[in-house]
Coordinates of C-alpha atoms in Angstrom, one line a residue:
X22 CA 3.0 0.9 -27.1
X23 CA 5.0 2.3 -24.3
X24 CA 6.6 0.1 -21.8
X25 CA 4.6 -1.2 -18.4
X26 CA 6.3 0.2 -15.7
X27 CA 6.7 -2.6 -13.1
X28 CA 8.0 -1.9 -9.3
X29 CA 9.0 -3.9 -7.1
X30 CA 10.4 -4.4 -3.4
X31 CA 13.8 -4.9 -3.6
X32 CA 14.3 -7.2 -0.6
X33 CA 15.4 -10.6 -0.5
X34 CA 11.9 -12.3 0.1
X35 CA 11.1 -10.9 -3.5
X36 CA 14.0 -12.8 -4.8
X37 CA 11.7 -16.1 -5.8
X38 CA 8.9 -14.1 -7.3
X39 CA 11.3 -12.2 -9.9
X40 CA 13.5 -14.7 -10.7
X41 CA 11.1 -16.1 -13.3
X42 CA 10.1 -12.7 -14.4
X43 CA 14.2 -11.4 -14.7
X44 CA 14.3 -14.8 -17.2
X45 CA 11.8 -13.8 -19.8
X46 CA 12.8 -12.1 -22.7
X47 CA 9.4 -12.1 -23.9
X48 CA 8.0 -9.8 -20.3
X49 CA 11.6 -7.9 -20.6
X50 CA 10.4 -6.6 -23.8
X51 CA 7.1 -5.3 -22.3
X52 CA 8.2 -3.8 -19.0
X53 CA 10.8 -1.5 -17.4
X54 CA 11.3 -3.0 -14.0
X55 CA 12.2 -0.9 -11.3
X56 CA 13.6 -2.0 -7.6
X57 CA 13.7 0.1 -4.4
X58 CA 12.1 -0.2 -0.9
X59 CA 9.1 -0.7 -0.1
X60 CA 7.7 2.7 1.0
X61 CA 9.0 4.2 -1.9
X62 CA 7.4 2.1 -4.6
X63 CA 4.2 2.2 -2.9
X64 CA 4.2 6.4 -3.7
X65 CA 5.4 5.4 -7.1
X66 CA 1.9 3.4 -7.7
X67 CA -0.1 5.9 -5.7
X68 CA 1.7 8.7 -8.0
X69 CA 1.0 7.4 -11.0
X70 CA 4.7 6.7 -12.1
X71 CA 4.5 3.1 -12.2
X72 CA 1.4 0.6 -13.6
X73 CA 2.0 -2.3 -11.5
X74 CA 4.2 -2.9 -8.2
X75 CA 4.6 -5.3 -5.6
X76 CA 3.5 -2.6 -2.8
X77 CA 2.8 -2.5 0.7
X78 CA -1.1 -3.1 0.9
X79 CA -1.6 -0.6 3.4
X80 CA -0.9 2.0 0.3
X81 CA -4.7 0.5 -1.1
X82 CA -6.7 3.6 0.6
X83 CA -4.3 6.1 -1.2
X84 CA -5.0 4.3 -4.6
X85 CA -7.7 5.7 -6.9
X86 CA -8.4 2.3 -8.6
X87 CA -6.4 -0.7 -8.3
X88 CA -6.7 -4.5 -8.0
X89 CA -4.6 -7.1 -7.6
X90 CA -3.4 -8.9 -10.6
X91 CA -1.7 -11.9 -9.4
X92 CA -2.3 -15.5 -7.3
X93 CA 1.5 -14.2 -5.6
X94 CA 2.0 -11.7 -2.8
X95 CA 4.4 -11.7 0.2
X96 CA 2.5 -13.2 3.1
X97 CA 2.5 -15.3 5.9
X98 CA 1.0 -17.6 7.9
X99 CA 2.7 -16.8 11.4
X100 CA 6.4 -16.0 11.9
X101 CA 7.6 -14.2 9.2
X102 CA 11.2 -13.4 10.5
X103 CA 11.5 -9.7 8.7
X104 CA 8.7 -7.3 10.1
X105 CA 10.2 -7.2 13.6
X106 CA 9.9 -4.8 16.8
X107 CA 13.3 -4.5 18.4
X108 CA 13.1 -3.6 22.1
X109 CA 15.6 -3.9 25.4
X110 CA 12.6 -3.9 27.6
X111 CA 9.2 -6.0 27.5
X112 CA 5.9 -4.2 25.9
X113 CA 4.5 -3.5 28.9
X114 CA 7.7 -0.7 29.5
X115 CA 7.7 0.3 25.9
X116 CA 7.1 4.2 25.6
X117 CA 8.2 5.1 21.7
X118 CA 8.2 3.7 19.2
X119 CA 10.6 4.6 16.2
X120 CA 9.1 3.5 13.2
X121 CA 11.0 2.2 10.0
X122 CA 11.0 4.6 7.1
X123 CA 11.8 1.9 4.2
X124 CA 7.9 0.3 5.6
X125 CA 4.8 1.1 5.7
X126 CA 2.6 -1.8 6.2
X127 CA 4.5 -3.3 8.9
X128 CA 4.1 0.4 10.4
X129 CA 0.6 0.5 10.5
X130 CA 0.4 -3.3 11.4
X131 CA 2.6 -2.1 14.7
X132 CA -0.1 1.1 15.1
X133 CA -2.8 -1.3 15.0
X134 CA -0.9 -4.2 17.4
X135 CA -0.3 -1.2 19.9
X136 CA -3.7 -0.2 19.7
X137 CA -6.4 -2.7 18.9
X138 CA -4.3 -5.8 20.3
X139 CA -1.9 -4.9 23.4
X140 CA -3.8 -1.9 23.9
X141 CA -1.2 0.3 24.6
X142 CA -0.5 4.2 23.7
X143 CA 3.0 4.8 22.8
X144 CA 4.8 7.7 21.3
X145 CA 5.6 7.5 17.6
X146 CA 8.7 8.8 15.7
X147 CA 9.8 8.6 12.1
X148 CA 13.1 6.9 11.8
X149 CA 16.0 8.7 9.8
X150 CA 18.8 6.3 8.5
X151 CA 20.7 5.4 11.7
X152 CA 17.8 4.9 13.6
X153 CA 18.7 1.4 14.9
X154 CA 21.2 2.9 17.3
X155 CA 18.6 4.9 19.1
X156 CA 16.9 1.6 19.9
X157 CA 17.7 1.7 23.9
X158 CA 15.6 2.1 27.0
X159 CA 12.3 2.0 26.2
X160 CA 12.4 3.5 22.9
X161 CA 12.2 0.3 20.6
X162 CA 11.8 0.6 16.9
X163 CA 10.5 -1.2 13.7
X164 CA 12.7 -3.1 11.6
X165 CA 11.8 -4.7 8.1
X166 CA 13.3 -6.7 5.5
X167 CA 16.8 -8.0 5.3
X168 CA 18.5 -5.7 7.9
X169 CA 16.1 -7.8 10.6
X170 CA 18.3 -10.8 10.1
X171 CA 21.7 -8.6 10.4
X172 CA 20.0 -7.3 13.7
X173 CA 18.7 -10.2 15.0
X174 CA 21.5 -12.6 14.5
X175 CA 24.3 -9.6 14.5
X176 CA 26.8 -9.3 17.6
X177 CA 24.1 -6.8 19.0
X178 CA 20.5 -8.0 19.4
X179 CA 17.7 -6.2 21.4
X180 CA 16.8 -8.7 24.1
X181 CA 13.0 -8.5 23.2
X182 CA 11.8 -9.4 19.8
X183 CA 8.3 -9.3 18.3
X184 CA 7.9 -10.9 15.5
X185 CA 4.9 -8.6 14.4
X186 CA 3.1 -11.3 11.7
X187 CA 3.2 -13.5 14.5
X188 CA 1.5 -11.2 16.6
X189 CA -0.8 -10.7 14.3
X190 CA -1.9 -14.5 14.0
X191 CA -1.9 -15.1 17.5
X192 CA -4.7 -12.2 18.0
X193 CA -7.1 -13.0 14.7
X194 CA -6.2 -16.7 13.8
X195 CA -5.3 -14.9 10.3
X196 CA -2.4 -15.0 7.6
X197 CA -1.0 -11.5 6.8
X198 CA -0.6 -10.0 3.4
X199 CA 2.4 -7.6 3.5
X200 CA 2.6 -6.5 -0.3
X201 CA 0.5 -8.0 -3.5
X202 CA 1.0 -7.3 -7.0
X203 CA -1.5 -4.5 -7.4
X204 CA -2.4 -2.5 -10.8
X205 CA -3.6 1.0 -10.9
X206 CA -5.2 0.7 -14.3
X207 CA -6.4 -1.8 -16.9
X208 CA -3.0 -3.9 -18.3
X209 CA -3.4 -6.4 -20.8
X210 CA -4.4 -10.1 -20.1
X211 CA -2.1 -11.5 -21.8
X212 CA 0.9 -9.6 -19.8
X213 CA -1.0 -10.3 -16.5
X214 CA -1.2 -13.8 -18.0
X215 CA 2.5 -14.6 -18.7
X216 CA 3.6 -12.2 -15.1
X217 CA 2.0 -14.4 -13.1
X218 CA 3.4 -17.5 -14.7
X219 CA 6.8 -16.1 -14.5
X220 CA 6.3 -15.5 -11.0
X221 CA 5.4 -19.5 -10.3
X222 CA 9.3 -20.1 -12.2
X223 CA 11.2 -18.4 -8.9
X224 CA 8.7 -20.6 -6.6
X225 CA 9.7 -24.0 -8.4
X226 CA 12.9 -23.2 -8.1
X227 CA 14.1 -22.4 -4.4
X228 CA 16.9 -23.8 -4.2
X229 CA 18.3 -22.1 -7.7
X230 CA 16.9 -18.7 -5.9
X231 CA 18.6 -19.0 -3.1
X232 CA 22.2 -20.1 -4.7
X233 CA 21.6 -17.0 -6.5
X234 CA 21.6 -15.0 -3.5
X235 CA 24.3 -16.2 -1.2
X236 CA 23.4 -14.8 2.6
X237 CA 25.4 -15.2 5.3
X238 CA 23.0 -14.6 8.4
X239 CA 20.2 -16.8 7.7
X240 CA 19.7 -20.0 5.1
X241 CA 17.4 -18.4 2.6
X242 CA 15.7 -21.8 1.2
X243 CA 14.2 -22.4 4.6
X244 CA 13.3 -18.7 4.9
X245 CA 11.5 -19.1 1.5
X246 CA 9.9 -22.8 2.3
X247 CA 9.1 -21.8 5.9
X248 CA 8.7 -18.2 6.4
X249 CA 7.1 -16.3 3.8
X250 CA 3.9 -17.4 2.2
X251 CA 3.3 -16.7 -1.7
X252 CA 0.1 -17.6 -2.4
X253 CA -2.8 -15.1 -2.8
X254 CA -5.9 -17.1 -0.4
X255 CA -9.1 -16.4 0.8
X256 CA -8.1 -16.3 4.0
X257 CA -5.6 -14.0 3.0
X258 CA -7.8 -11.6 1.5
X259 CA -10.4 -11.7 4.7
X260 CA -6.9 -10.4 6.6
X261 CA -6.6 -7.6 3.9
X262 CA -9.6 -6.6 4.6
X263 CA -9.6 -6.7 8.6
X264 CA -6.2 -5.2 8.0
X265 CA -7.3 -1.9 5.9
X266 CA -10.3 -1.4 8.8
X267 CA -8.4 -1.9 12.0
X268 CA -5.9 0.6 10.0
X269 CA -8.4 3.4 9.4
X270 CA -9.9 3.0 12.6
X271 CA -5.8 3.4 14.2
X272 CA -4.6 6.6 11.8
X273 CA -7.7 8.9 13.7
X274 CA -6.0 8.0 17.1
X275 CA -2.3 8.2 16.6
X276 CA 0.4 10.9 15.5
X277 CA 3.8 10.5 14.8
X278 CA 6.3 12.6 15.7
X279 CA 9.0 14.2 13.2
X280 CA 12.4 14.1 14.5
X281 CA 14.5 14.5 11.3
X282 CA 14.8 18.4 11.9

């Protein structure tokens, strides 16, 4: 039998969920793990070059078949610390919007925040590597994953800061689901079986995880503990779903601009 081909974000908040995984001889022997970010293993899945990856859920509509195979996903239940709008001048002045191009579900939660939430029409551009310098003036930008902390707690910080989860709670009284374990076809039980086991190891062992990844900007045991919420809920899932609708509803009335040419 060929291998499962298993993707994953490559971030720090994954750290917990594939330590357990990264352990097991027994999974190792079934899978070839792969590691990138997050937009980019999202195509994978939709492509067909992976069977199973911790995606961005707002790749689901793009997505033939899938479900999700395990009780852990990156979530949260208010601040979340990494899906962050950077900005030198309050919402109400913002007038683009430069949009991360490692993301996509914190993208389209910040389309849908502009549009169903502050109600505001802004101008969006696709970010090229570099992008965070063109965060002046009213141009603010989208920022995921670790660089957040680098930005945030840097010599440099943007003098506004949405944390966009947070937003998000604050309007619907709802956690946020930013990436599940999702399967494009029928894998065995008894892989699914010992995966999500393995991915219960990293959670039982925090402070292990976080030894293992030294960090200087931010203490990554309270991130894990605090910030980021692992466990696949009901309430969770409602948020999926109000997440994938506002989202259709949002891609008929924006257009983002490409500025890499």
């Amino acid at each position: 039998m060929d291998k499962i081909k298993v993707a994953a974000v490559s971030y720090l908040n994954t750290k917990p969920l594939l330590y357990g995984v990264k352990r097991s001889p027994a999974l190792l022997s079934q899978m070839e793990l792969i590691e990138d970010f997050p937009s980019k293993i999202g195509k994978m899945l939709v492509d067909n070059e992976v069977d199973l990856g911790l995606i961005p859920v707002a790749y689901i509509p793009q997505l033939k078949d899938w479900k999700i195979v395990s009780n852990y996903c990156i979530g949260s239940v208010g601040p979340v610390e990494t899906v962050c709008l950077f900005s030198e001048v309050p919402v109400e002045q913002i007038e683009t919007v430069i949009l991360d191009y490692q993301s996509f579900s914190s993208i389209n939660l910040c389309k849908v925040i502009f549009a169903h939430f502050w109600k505001k029409k802004v101008t969006y551009q696709k970010a090229t590597p570099g992008y965070i310098d063109q965060i002046k003036g009213t141009t603010a930008g989208v920022i995921i994953g670790d660089r957040v902390f680098e930005q945030k707690y840097g010599l440099h910080p943007q003098k506004y800061i949405y944390d966009l989860a947070e937003v998000w709670t604050s309007f619907t009284g709802l956690p946020f689901m930013m990436a599940a374990w999702i399967a494009n076809k029928p894998l065995p039980a008894a892989f699914i079986h010992d995966f999500d086991l393995a991915n219960k190891v990293g959670l039982d062992n925090l402070a292990a995880v976080s030894k293992e990844n030294p960090y200087g900007y931010f203490d990554l045991e309270t991130y894990y503990r605090e910030k980021i919420s692992y466990q696949v809920t009901e309430d969770k899932m409602k948020a999926l779903d109000l997440f994938l609708n506002l989202m259709k509803q949002t891609e008929t009335e924006t257009e983002i601009q490409d500025t890499s040419n």
